[in-house]
Structure formats: structure tokens, C-alpha cells
CSV table of C-alpha atoms and ligand atoms in Angstrom, one decimal:
chain,number,residue,atom,x,y,z
A,1,MET,CA,152.5,145.1,170.7
A,2,ALA,CA,149.5,143.1,171.6
A,3,VAL,CA,149.0,139.5,171.9
A,4,ASP,CA,146.5,137.8,169.7
A,5,LEU,CA,144.8,134.8,170.9
A,6,LEU,CA,143.4,131.7,168.8
A,7,LEU,CA,141.1,129.3,170.4
A,8,GLY,CA,138.3,126.8,169.7
A,9,LEU,CA,134.7,127.9,170.2
A,10,GLN,CA,132.9,124.3,170.3
A,11,TRP,CA,134.0,121.1,172.0
A,12,GLY,CA,137.5,121.0,170.3
A,13,ASP,CA,138.6,119.5,167.1
A,14,GLU,CA,137.7,122.7,165.3
A,15,GLY,CA,140.9,122.9,163.2
A,16,LYS,CA,143.1,125.3,165.3
A,17,GLY,CA,146.3,123.8,164.2
A,18,LYS,CA,145.5,124.3,160.5
A,19,ILE,CA,144.8,128.2,161.3
A,20,VAL,CA,147.8,128.6,163.5
A,21,ASP,CA,150.0,127.2,160.7
A,22,VAL,CA,148.5,129.5,158.3
A,23,LEU,CA,148.7,132.7,160.5
A,24,THR,CA,152.3,132.0,161.8
A,25,ARG,CA,153.9,134.0,159.0
A,26,ASN,CA,152.2,137.0,160.8
A,27,TYR,CA,153.9,136.4,164.1
A,28,ASP,CA,157.4,136.1,165.8
A,29,ILE,CA,156.1,133.8,168.6
A,30,ILE,CA,153.4,131.0,168.9
A,31,ALA,CA,152.9,130.3,172.6
A,32,ARG,CA,150.7,127.4,173.7
A,33,PHE,CA,148.8,128.2,177.0
A,34,GLN,CA,147.0,125.2,178.5
A,35,GLY,CA,146.1,121.5,177.9
A,36,GLY,CA,148.6,118.9,177.0
A,37,PRO,CA,148.8,115.8,175.0
A,38,ASN,CA,144.9,115.4,175.1
A,39,ALA,CA,145.1,117.8,172.2
A,40,GLY,CA,145.8,116.7,168.5
A,41,HIS,CA,146.4,119.6,166.2
A,42,THR,CA,146.5,118.5,162.6
A,43,LEU,CA,148.3,120.3,160.0
A,44,ILE,CA,148.6,119.2,156.2
A,45,PHE,CA,150.9,120.6,153.8
A,46,ASP,CA,153.1,119.6,150.8
A,47,GLY,CA,151.0,116.3,150.8
A,48,THR,CA,152.1,115.5,154.4
A,49,LYS,CA,149.9,115.2,157.6
A,50,HIS,CA,151.4,116.3,160.9
A,51,VAL,CA,149.7,115.8,164.4
A,52,LEU,CA,151.1,117.9,167.2
A,53,HIS,CA,150.0,117.3,170.8
A,54,THR,CA,152.0,119.6,172.9
A,55,ILE,CA,154.3,121.3,170.5
A,56,PRO,CA,153.0,124.7,169.2
A,57,SER,CA,151.7,124.6,165.6
A,58,GLY,CA,154.3,127.1,164.4
A,59,ILE,CA,157.1,124.7,164.5
A,60,PHE,CA,157.0,124.1,160.9
A,61,HIS,CA,158.1,127.7,160.1
A,62,LYS,CA,161.6,128.5,160.1
A,63,THR,CA,161.0,132.1,161.6
A,64,ALA,CA,158.9,131.5,164.4
A,65,LEU,CA,159.8,130.8,168.0
A,66,ASN,CA,157.5,128.2,169.8
A,67,VAL,CA,156.9,128.6,173.5
A,68,VAL,CA,155.1,125.9,175.7
A,69,GLY,CA,153.7,128.0,178.4
A,70,ASN,CA,153.3,127.5,182.1
A,71,GLY,CA,149.6,126.6,181.7
A,72,VAL,CA,150.5,123.5,179.8
A,73,VAL,CA,151.1,120.0,181.1
A,74,ILE,CA,153.8,118.1,179.5
A,75,ASP,CA,154.1,114.1,179.3
A,76,PRO,CA,157.9,113.7,178.6
A,77,VAL,CA,157.1,110.2,177.0
A,78,ILE,CA,154.7,111.6,174.4
A,79,PHE,CA,156.7,114.8,174.0
A,80,LYS,CA,159.7,112.7,173.1
A,81,LYS,CA,157.6,110.9,170.3
A,82,GLU,CA,156.5,114.3,169.0
A,83,LEU,CA,160.2,115.4,168.7
A,84,GLU,CA,161.0,112.1,167.0
A,85,ASN,CA,158.4,112.8,164.5
A,86,LEU,CA,159.8,116.2,163.7
A,87,ASP,CA,163.3,114.6,163.5
A,88,LYS,CA,161.8,112.3,160.8
A,89,HIS,CA,160.9,115.5,158.9
A,90,ASN,CA,164.2,117.2,159.4
A,91,ILE,CA,162.5,120.0,161.3
A,92,ASP,CA,165.2,121.6,163.5
A,93,TYR,CA,163.6,122.4,167.1
A,94,THR,CA,166.9,123.0,169.0
A,95,SER,CA,166.7,126.9,168.9
A,96,ASN,CA,163.1,127.6,168.2
A,97,LEU,CA,161.2,125.5,170.9
A,98,LEU,CA,161.3,126.8,174.4
A,99,ILE,CA,159.6,125.3,177.4
A,100,SER,CA,158.2,127.1,180.5
A,101,ARG,CA,159.9,126.0,183.8
A,102,LYS,CA,156.6,126.3,185.2
A,103,ALA,CA,154.7,124.0,183.1
A,104,HIS,CA,153.7,120.9,185.0
A,105,LEU,CA,154.7,117.2,184.3
A,106,ILE,CA,152.5,114.5,183.6
A,107,LEU,CA,153.9,111.5,185.5
A,108,PRO,CA,153.2,107.8,184.4
A,109,THR,CA,151.1,107.4,187.8
A,110,HIS,CA,148.9,110.4,186.7
A,111,ARG,CA,148.0,108.4,183.6
A,112,LEU,CA,147.2,105.3,185.8
A,113,LEU,CA,145.0,107.7,188.2
A,114,ASP,CA,143.2,108.9,185.3
A,115,ALA,CA,142.4,105.4,184.0
A,116,ALA,CA,141.3,104.2,187.4
A,117,SER,CA,139.2,107.4,188.0
A,118,GLU,CA,137.4,106.8,184.7
A,119,THR,CA,136.9,103.1,185.1
A,120,SER,CA,135.4,103.7,188.5
A,121,LYS,CA,132.8,106.1,187.1
A,122,GLY,CA,131.3,103.4,185.0
A,123,LYS,CA,128.5,104.8,182.9
A,124,ALA,CA,129.1,108.4,184.2
A,125,LYS,CA,132.7,108.6,182.8
A,126,ILE,CA,133.8,111.7,181.1
A,127,GLY,CA,135.3,110.1,178.1
A,128,SER,CA,138.7,111.3,179.0
A,129,THR,CA,141.6,110.7,176.5
A,130,LEU,CA,143.4,109.1,179.5
A,131,LYS,CA,146.5,111.1,179.0
A,132,GLY,CA,146.6,112.0,182.7
A,133,ILE,CA,145.4,115.5,182.3
A,134,GLY,CA,142.9,115.8,185.1
A,135,PRO,CA,145.3,114.1,188.0
A,136,THR,CA,148.1,116.5,186.8
A,137,TYR,CA,146.0,119.6,187.1
A,138,MET,CA,144.6,118.3,190.5
A,139,ASP,CA,148.2,117.9,191.7
A,140,LYS,CA,149.0,121.5,190.4
A,141,THR,CA,146.0,123.1,192.2
A,142,GLY,CA,146.7,120.7,195.2
A,143,ARG,CA,150.1,122.1,195.3
A,144,ASN,CA,151.8,118.6,195.0
A,145,GLY,CA,153.0,118.8,191.2
A,146,MET,CA,156.1,118.5,189.7
A,147,ARG,CA,157.3,121.2,187.2
A,148,VAL,CA,159.8,121.3,184.3
A,149,GLY,CA,162.0,123.7,186.4
A,150,ASP,CA,162.3,120.8,189.1
A,151,LEU,CA,164.1,118.9,186.6
A,152,GLU,CA,167.0,121.4,186.9
A,153,LEU,CA,167.4,120.4,190.6
A,154,ASP,CA,169.8,117.7,191.9
A,155,ASN,CA,166.9,115.9,193.8
A,156,TRP,CA,164.2,115.8,191.2
A,157,LYS,CA,164.2,112.1,191.2
A,158,GLU,CA,163.5,111.9,194.8
A,159,ARG,CA,160.5,114.2,194.4
A,160,TYR,CA,159.4,112.1,191.5
A,161,ASP,CA,159.8,108.9,193.6
A,162,SER,CA,157.8,110.6,196.5
A,163,LEU,CA,154.9,111.8,194.3
A,164,THR,CA,154.8,108.4,192.6
A,165,GLU,CA,154.6,106.6,196.0
A,166,LYS,CA,151.8,108.7,197.0
A,167,HIS,CA,149.8,108.2,193.6
A,168,LEU,CA,150.3,104.3,194.0
A,169,LYS,CA,148.6,104.7,197.5
A,170,MET,CA,145.9,106.6,195.9
A,171,LEU,CA,145.3,104.0,193.1
A,172,ASN,CA,144.5,101.6,196.0
A,173,PHE,CA,141.5,103.6,197.0
A,174,PHE,CA,139.9,103.0,193.7
A,175,ASP,CA,138.0,99.7,193.6
A,176,VAL,CA,139.2,98.9,190.1
A,177,GLN,CA,141.9,96.7,188.7
A,178,ILE,CA,144.4,98.6,186.5
A,179,ASP,CA,147.3,96.5,185.2
A,180,TYR,CA,150.7,98.1,184.7
A,181,ASP,CA,154.3,97.5,184.8
A,182,LEU,CA,155.7,100.5,186.8
A,183,LYS,CA,159.4,99.8,185.9
A,184,GLU,CA,158.5,99.9,182.3
A,185,LEU,CA,156.6,103.1,182.7
A,186,GLU,CA,159.4,104.7,184.7
A,187,ALA,CA,162.1,103.7,182.1
A,188,GLU,CA,159.9,105.5,179.4
A,189,PHE,CA,159.5,108.4,181.6
A,190,LEU,CA,163.2,108.7,182.5
A,191,ASN,CA,164.1,108.5,178.7
A,192,GLY,CA,161.5,111.3,178.0
A,193,VAL,CA,162.9,113.4,180.6
A,194,LYS,CA,166.4,113.1,179.1
A,195,LYS,CA,165.1,114.1,175.9
A,196,LEU,CA,163.2,117.1,177.3
A,197,LYS,CA,166.3,118.2,179.1
A,198,THR,CA,168.1,118.9,175.8
A,199,LEU,CA,165.6,121.6,175.1
A,200,GLN,CA,165.8,125.3,176.5
A,201,PHE,CA,163.9,125.7,179.6
A,202,ILE,CA,162.9,129.4,180.1
A,203,ASP,CA,161.0,131.7,182.5
A,204,SER,CA,158.3,132.2,180.0
A,205,GLU,CA,156.3,135.0,181.6
A,206,GLU,CA,159.5,137.0,181.7
A,207,PHE,CA,160.3,136.0,178.2
A,208,LEU,CA,157.1,136.9,176.7
A,209,ASN,CA,156.7,140.1,178.5
A,210,SER,CA,160.1,141.3,177.3
A,211,ALA,CA,159.2,140.1,173.8
A,212,ILE,CA,156.0,142.3,174.1
A,213,LYS,CA,158.0,145.3,175.1
A,214,GLU,CA,160.6,144.7,172.2
A,215,GLY,CA,157.6,145.0,169.8
A,216,LYS,CA,157.5,141.4,168.8
A,217,SER,CA,154.2,139.8,167.7
A,218,ILE,CA,152.8,136.8,169.6
A,219,LEU,CA,149.9,134.4,168.8
A,220,ALA,CA,148.6,132.5,171.9
A,221,GLU,CA,147.3,129.1,170.8
A,222,GLY,CA,144.6,127.3,172.8
A,223,ALA,CA,143.8,123.7,172.8
A,224,GLN,CA,140.6,121.9,173.1
A,225,GLY,CA,137.3,124.3,172.9
A,226,SER,CA,135.4,126.7,175.0
A,227,LEU,CA,132.8,124.2,175.7
A,228,LEU,CA,135.3,121.9,177.5
A,229,ASP,CA,136.4,124.7,179.7
A,230,ILE,CA,136.6,123.6,183.3
A,231,ASP,CA,134.6,126.8,184.5
A,232,PHE,CA,132.3,127.5,181.3
A,233,GLY,CA,132.1,124.3,179.6
A,234,THR,CA,129.6,121.5,180.1
A,235,TYR,CA,130.8,120.3,183.5
A,236,PRO,CA,131.7,117.7,184.4
A,237,PHE,CA,132.2,116.4,180.9
A,238,VAL,CA,135.1,118.9,180.4
A,239,THR,CA,138.8,119.2,180.4
A,240,SER,CA,140.7,120.2,183.5
A,241,SER,CA,142.1,123.7,182.2
A,242,ASN,CA,140.7,127.0,181.2
A,243,THR,CA,140.3,126.8,177.4
A,244,THR,CA,138.9,130.3,177.1
A,245,ALA,CA,140.6,133.5,176.6
A,246,ALA,CA,141.3,134.0,180.3
A,247,GLY,CA,143.4,130.9,180.3
A,248,ALA,CA,145.9,132.6,177.9
A,249,CYS,CA,146.5,135.2,180.6
A,250,THR,CA,147.2,132.6,183.5
A,251,GLY,CA,148.8,130.0,181.1
A,252,LEU,CA,151.3,132.5,179.7
A,253,GLY,CA,151.6,135.3,182.3
A,254,ILE,CA,150.3,137.9,180.0
A,255,ALA,CA,148.2,140.8,181.4
A,256,PRO,CA,144.5,141.2,179.9
A,257,ASN,CA,145.1,144.6,178.6
A,258,ARG,CA,148.0,143.1,176.4
A,259,ILE,CA,145.3,141.1,174.4
A,260,GLY,CA,144.6,142.2,170.8
A,261,ASP,CA,142.5,140.3,168.5
A,262,VAL,CA,140.7,137.0,169.6
A,263,PHE,CA,140.3,134.7,166.8
A,264,GLY,CA,137.6,132.2,167.3
A,265,ILE,CA,137.6,128.9,165.4
A,266,PHE,CA,134.4,127.0,164.8
A,267,LYS,CA,133.3,124.3,162.4
A,268,ALA,CA,130.5,124.9,160.1
A,269,TYR,CA,128.5,122.1,162.0
A,270,THR,CA,129.4,120.6,165.5
A,271,THR,CA,131.4,117.6,166.7
A,272,ARG,CA,132.1,116.3,170.0
A,273,VAL,CA,134.2,113.4,171.2
A,274,GLY,CA,133.8,111.8,174.7
A,275,SER,CA,130.6,111.9,176.8
A,276,GLY,CA,128.4,114.8,177.6
A,277,PRO,CA,125.4,116.7,176.6
A,278,PHE,CA,125.2,117.8,172.9
A,279,PRO,CA,121.8,119.4,172.1
A,280,THR,CA,122.2,119.4,168.2
A,281,GLU,CA,123.6,115.8,167.9
A,282,LEU,CA,122.2,113.8,164.9
A,283,PHE,CA,121.7,110.1,165.1
A,284,ASP,CA,120.4,109.9,161.4
A,285,GLU,CA,122.0,109.9,157.9
A,286,ASP,CA,122.9,113.4,158.0
A,287,GLY,CA,125.2,113.0,161.2
A,288,ALA,CA,126.7,109.8,159.5
A,289,THR,CA,127.3,112.0,156.3
A,290,MET,CA,129.2,114.7,158.2
A,291,ALA,CA,131.1,112.1,160.0
A,292,LYS,CA,132.2,110.3,156.9
A,293,VAL,CA,132.8,113.4,154.7
A,294,GLY,CA,134.6,115.3,157.5
A,295,HIS,CA,136.7,112.2,158.5
A,296,GLU,CA,135.5,112.9,162.1
A,297,PHE,CA,137.8,110.6,164.1
A,298,GLY,CA,139.9,112.0,167.1
A,299,ALA,CA,143.4,113.0,166.2
A,300,THR,CA,144.6,111.9,169.6
A,301,THR,CA,142.6,108.7,170.4
A,302,GLY,CA,141.1,107.8,166.9
A,303,ARG,CA,137.5,107.6,168.6
A,304,PRO,CA,134.7,108.5,166.3
A,305,ARG,CA,133.4,112.1,166.8
A,306,ARG,CA,129.6,112.7,167.5
A,307,CYS,CA,128.4,115.2,164.8
A,308,GLY,CA,125.3,117.5,164.7
A,309,TRP,CA,124.3,121.0,163.3
A,310,LEU,CA,125.9,124.2,164.2
A,311,ASP,CA,124.7,125.4,167.5
A,312,LEU,CA,124.3,129.2,167.5
A,313,VAL,CA,123.2,129.4,171.2
A,314,ALA,CA,126.5,127.7,172.3
A,315,LEU,CA,128.6,129.7,169.6
A,316,LYS,CA,127.2,133.0,170.9
A,317,TYR,CA,128.1,132.0,174.5
A,318,ALA,CA,131.5,131.2,173.4
A,319,VAL,CA,131.9,134.5,171.4
A,320,ASP,CA,131.0,136.2,174.6
A,321,VAL,CA,133.1,134.3,177.1
A,322,ASN,CA,136.1,134.9,174.9
A,323,GLY,CA,135.6,138.3,173.6
A,324,VAL,CA,136.0,137.0,170.0
A,325,THR,CA,136.9,139.8,167.6
A,326,GLN,CA,137.2,137.6,164.3
A,327,LEU,CA,135.5,134.2,163.3
A,328,MET,CA,137.0,131.6,161.2
A,329,MET,CA,134.7,128.9,159.9
A,330,MET,CA,136.2,125.6,159.3
A,331,LYS,CA,135.2,122.5,157.1
A,332,GLY,CA,132.5,124.5,155.0
A,333,ASP,CA,133.1,121.9,152.2
A,334,VAL,CA,132.0,119.1,154.3
A,335,LEU,CA,128.3,120.6,154.1
A,336,SER,CA,128.4,120.6,150.3
A,337,GLY,CA,125.7,118.3,148.9
A,338,PHE,CA,123.0,118.8,151.8
A,339,ASN,CA,119.7,119.9,150.3
A,340,THR,CA,118.8,121.8,153.7
A,341,LEU,CA,121.2,122.9,156.4
A,342,LYS,CA,120.0,123.7,159.8
A,343,ILE,CA,121.3,126.0,162.6
A,344,CYS,CA,120.1,125.8,166.1
A,345,THR,CA,118.9,129.4,167.1
A,346,SER,CA,117.1,128.7,170.3
A,347,TYR,CA,116.4,126.2,173.0
A,348,ASN,CA,113.3,124.9,174.7
A,349,TYR,CA,114.1,125.1,178.4
A,350,LYS,CA,111.6,124.8,181.4
A,351,GLY,CA,108.6,125.7,179.2
A,352,GLU,CA,110.3,128.7,177.7
A,353,GLU,CA,112.1,129.5,174.4
A,354,ILE,CA,115.6,130.9,175.2
A,355,SER,CA,118.6,132.0,173.2
A,356,HIS,CA,121.3,131.9,175.8
A,357,LEU,CA,123.1,128.8,177.2
A,358,PRO,CA,121.5,127.6,180.4
A,359,TYR,CA,123.1,125.7,183.4
A,360,ASN,CA,121.6,122.3,182.2
A,361,ILE,CA,121.8,121.4,178.6
A,362,GLU,CA,121.0,117.6,178.9
A,363,PRO,CA,118.4,116.1,176.7
A,364,GLU,CA,115.9,116.0,179.5
A,365,ASN,CA,116.2,119.8,180.0
A,366,VAL,CA,116.6,121.1,176.7
A,367,SER,CA,115.2,120.7,173.1
A,368,VAL,CA,116.4,122.7,170.1
A,369,ASN,CA,114.7,124.9,167.4
A,370,TYR,CA,116.4,125.2,164.1
A,371,THR,CA,116.4,127.9,161.4
A,372,GLU,CA,116.8,126.2,157.8
A,373,PHE,CA,119.1,127.3,155.0
A,374,LYS,CA,119.3,126.1,151.4
A,375,GLY,CA,122.2,123.9,150.8
A,376,TRP,CA,124.9,124.1,148.0
A,377,LYS,CA,126.2,121.3,145.7
A,378,ASP,CA,129.4,122.9,144.6
A,379,ASP,CA,132.6,121.3,145.5
A,380,LEU,CA,134.5,124.0,147.5
A,381,THR,CA,137.8,122.2,147.9
A,382,LYS,CA,139.3,123.7,144.9
A,383,MET,CA,138.2,127.4,145.5
A,384,THR,CA,140.8,129.7,146.3
A,385,SER,CA,138.9,133.1,146.5
A,386,ALA,CA,135.8,134.3,148.3
A,387,ASN,CA,134.1,135.4,145.2
A,388,GLU,CA,133.9,131.8,144.0
A,389,LEU,CA,131.9,130.6,147.1
A,390,PRO,CA,128.3,129.7,146.4
A,391,GLN,CA,125.6,132.4,147.3
A,392,ASN,CA,124.0,129.8,149.7
A,393,LEU,CA,127.1,129.3,151.7
A,394,MET,CA,127.5,133.1,151.7
A,395,ASP,CA,124.0,133.4,153.1
A,396,TYR,CA,124.9,130.7,155.8
A,397,VAL,CA,127.9,132.8,156.8
A,398,ALA,CA,126.1,136.2,156.8
A,399,PHE,CA,123.5,134.7,159.2
A,400,ILE,CA,126.2,133.7,161.6
A,401,GLU,CA,127.9,137.0,161.2
A,402,LYS,CA,124.4,138.9,161.8
A,403,GLU,CA,123.7,136.7,164.9
A,404,THR,CA,127.1,136.9,166.6
A,405,GLY,CA,127.9,140.5,165.6
A,406,VAL,CA,131.6,139.2,164.5
A,407,PRO,CA,132.8,139.0,161.0
A,408,VAL,CA,133.9,135.5,159.5
A,409,LYS,CA,137.3,136.2,158.2
A,410,ILE,CA,138.3,132.8,157.0
A,411,VAL,CA,136.3,130.2,155.3
A,412,SER,CA,138.2,127.0,155.3
A,413,VAL,CA,137.5,124.5,152.3
A,414,GLY,CA,139.7,121.7,153.0
A,415,PRO,CA,142.4,120.3,155.5
A,416,ASP,CA,145.4,121.6,153.2
A,417,ARG,CA,147.2,125.0,154.3
A,418,LYS,CA,146.2,126.1,150.7
A,419,GLN,CA,142.6,125.4,151.0
A,420,THR,CA,142.1,128.6,153.1
A,421,ILE,CA,139.8,131.5,151.7
A,422,LEU,CA,140.5,134.8,153.3
A,423,ARG,CA,137.6,137.4,153.3
B,1,IMP,P1,140.7,114.9,179.1
B,1,IMP,O1,141.1,116.3,179.0
B,1,IMP,O2,141.5,114.0,178.3
B,1,IMP,O3,140.6,114.4,180.6
B,1,IMP,O4,139.2,114.9,178.4
B,1,IMP,C1,138.1,115.3,179.0
B,1,IMP,C2,137.1,115.5,178.0
B,1,IMP,O5,137.6,116.5,176.9
B,1,IMP,C3,136.7,114.4,177.1
B,1,IMP,O6,135.3,114.4,176.7
B,1,IMP,C4,137.7,114.3,175.9
B,1,IMP,O7,137.2,113.6,174.8
B,1,IMP,C5,137.6,115.9,175.7
B,1,IMP,N1,138.9,116.3,175.1
B,1,IMP,C6,140.1,116.5,175.7
B,1,IMP,N2,140.8,116.9,174.8
B,1,IMP,C7,140.2,117.1,173.5
B,1,IMP,C8,140.8,117.8,172.3
B,1,IMP,O8,141.9,118.1,172.1
B,1,IMP,N3,139.7,117.6,171.4
B,1,IMP,C9,138.5,117.1,171.6
B,1,IMP,N4,138.1,116.9,172.8
B,1,IMP,C10,138.9,116.8,173.8
């Protein structure tokens, strides 16, 4: 059976958590393939809001198994808090949450290095969530990292101590003051490890490939968005993993010829949190309205998100890089009330009008051209079927489908699981 992928096509925060939750009933296994607690996947159902950072969004369904894949980085401290939140809602994760032995661990000193690196960058800072993501992936590729499987070794604490010592020396290279209490951080970490060790550690690539052979259905869940991909994103203002479809292969040990559908999630407009170029960013009333109506604040850091019109140039790029087979449009309801809507259909770049994403998209290199659409006034949030959607919205969707060549299969009209229109 093929493995389907679900990933974000913009700069993250597209609403992946909600769609995984909606789709989970169709799958036996939900597997997270990259990123770590920099992610914040929000799910709302039965009047309660849940935010997951590392745990796959299938955890609220009794029938699904949830796998944290080898490509993910885990902070035991944050993981423990996530588990405690599940405890509060009586969600039993003892038998349906499985952790790859090959997933890397975020140490407290990774977080300190992240903070020191960002502070030392001054104005050029990336706007990292400061969860230690970059330094942990650096240790992974530098072949110094600690993995979940190491926790099963008798000498894991010695390994931890020696890596921590190395990190403390590295911290001295940064010419910045970072205040910390290592003892306190370490106590928290050890508590987190204790909790993590109560879960089942697995050889996830073997587990998933056996599941495929047995005919089980798998949904691979991505984090962040394609424009934050370490290779294809707006480097250096990106995260440190492959957020695109290829990341599911390396982050789970699944071969490319096992991939079936690729679900690409995008917002009806665009948001970005943190620094970096954003050609369609709005600094006017329209942007402020999107931020207010869309509650555009980061689920992990609470930072306000920057808002702008939909960028079709960037969306088409993400559709290509990921091989998207179905699109899902989120937050259509947030655009209700605008007289005119705009979609960026080309860039002006080095004296030419282009419709592909060039190497440089900073404001000094790129300006945007828009196609305008008539807005709609209807409140979409109570709508339950596609034939209730206003014609102007359908025109907006049809244009996106024509330009990308991919059908929009879901239009989301609110944060709740129920506010999801299938087409
Ligand atoms: P880091 O991955 O925490 O180092 O952050 C690198 C960049 O990616 C920053 O601009 C963050 O704001 C952004 N980022 C990381 N994770 C997310 C996410 O889940 N949603 C949106 N932006 C993110």
C-alpha cells in the first residue's frame, strides 16, 4: 500500500494539524518525518483546542498508531509537557505512540547554542523559535548527535556529559552573554528522559516497511512549510530540515516509489513568522485584518505572524518540488468581507517579468504583480457543503486549480474539525 504525504506549501502554519486530524480515520498509521518542537500543530474539536509540537496529530484517534520518525528531533522536556497535556484529557498514548530509535535528541545546551547563535547575528537573525533545532541537526550531520536509541545504553549519561561539555566550550566562542542554570536545565532534561523511556522505542524504518507490506495505510505528516526547507526554502531564513516530500523518504526510511498521494496544504493568503523575504507581505489595513480575523499568532512562540496576499509563484514552486497531487485550502473564511482579493501571479526580477521563484526574492530584487478577484461577504464558518460556497470564492479556487494544475479537494472554513468542506 502506498504512503500518502501531507505537508505545508508556504512558510508553515498552514493548518496541517487540523487536516491530519480530519484525515486520520482513513489511515492506520500517522508518522511525523522531520522538525521538532519548533512546530505547533493546532487541533480543535469538541470545543477544546490542543497544540501538538512533536507528537503526530493522529494521537486523538483511538484507532491510529502514531510514529515519531528518525528525521524528527525530540526535546524530552517539551515532549514530557506534551504527554502531560494528553494525560489531562485522558488520552492514552502508552500503546499507540512509538518513537524511532534513530530520532535525535535536543539537549539543553542545544537550546543555549541556538540562543547564542541568534543573538550573535544581531539584525541578521533568522527569527528562530530557539528550540535548539539548528544546533541539533548540526550535531546530526556533524556525526556528534545523541539519538533516542542511545538512551537504552548503560553509558548514555557519559555520552550526554561529554556532548554537553563540548557545547559549553562552543558557547564560549560566541561573543554574547547567555544566562543559564545548567543544573536546573539538566534536572529538567533527566526528568524528560525518564518519561520518554516509558514509551516504546522502535526501529521505525523496519516497522513502517513491514506495515506497508502488510497492506497498512500510512500518512506521513510534515512540519513547517516548503519555503522553510533547508535546500529549497528562502535560505538562510529557513529551518534545518527537509520539509518537502523528499524529507519523508529520509525522515521515515520510505522509498520514493512507495509514495502515493501528496496533500499540499496552503492558506488562502500567506503568513510568515520570523525573519526573511516575503514578497506579498502587506503593511496596510488588509494585512492587519488578515492577522486579526485569522488570529495569526504563532502556536509555539505566540509571536505575531506577518500577513500578505496569496503568492501563486511560490505556491507553484512548492507544488513542483513536492509533486503535490491534491491541494487543500485553509482559512478561506478569513478572506470574507474584502471587496477585492489579490493573488500574486508574477514577479518583476532584473528588469523582466517572471513566473518562477528566482534565487533572490528580497524586496530589492523582486516586486510583485497581482491579479484581482471580486471578494465575498458571506460568513463561511457555518457552511458544510461545497454547493453553499459563494461563487466568487469558487472563482478564486478555480483560478488556483487552473494555474497549479492540481485540484483543491478541501476548503477549510474554520478551525474546528467540523468546519471542513470536501470537494
Ligand atoms: P527554527 O527552526 O526554530 O530554527 O526556526 C527557523 C525559522 O523557521 C524561523 O523563521 C521560524 O519562525 C520558522 N519556523 C520554524 N518552525 C516553524 C513552524 O512550525 N511554523 C512556522 N514557522 C516556523
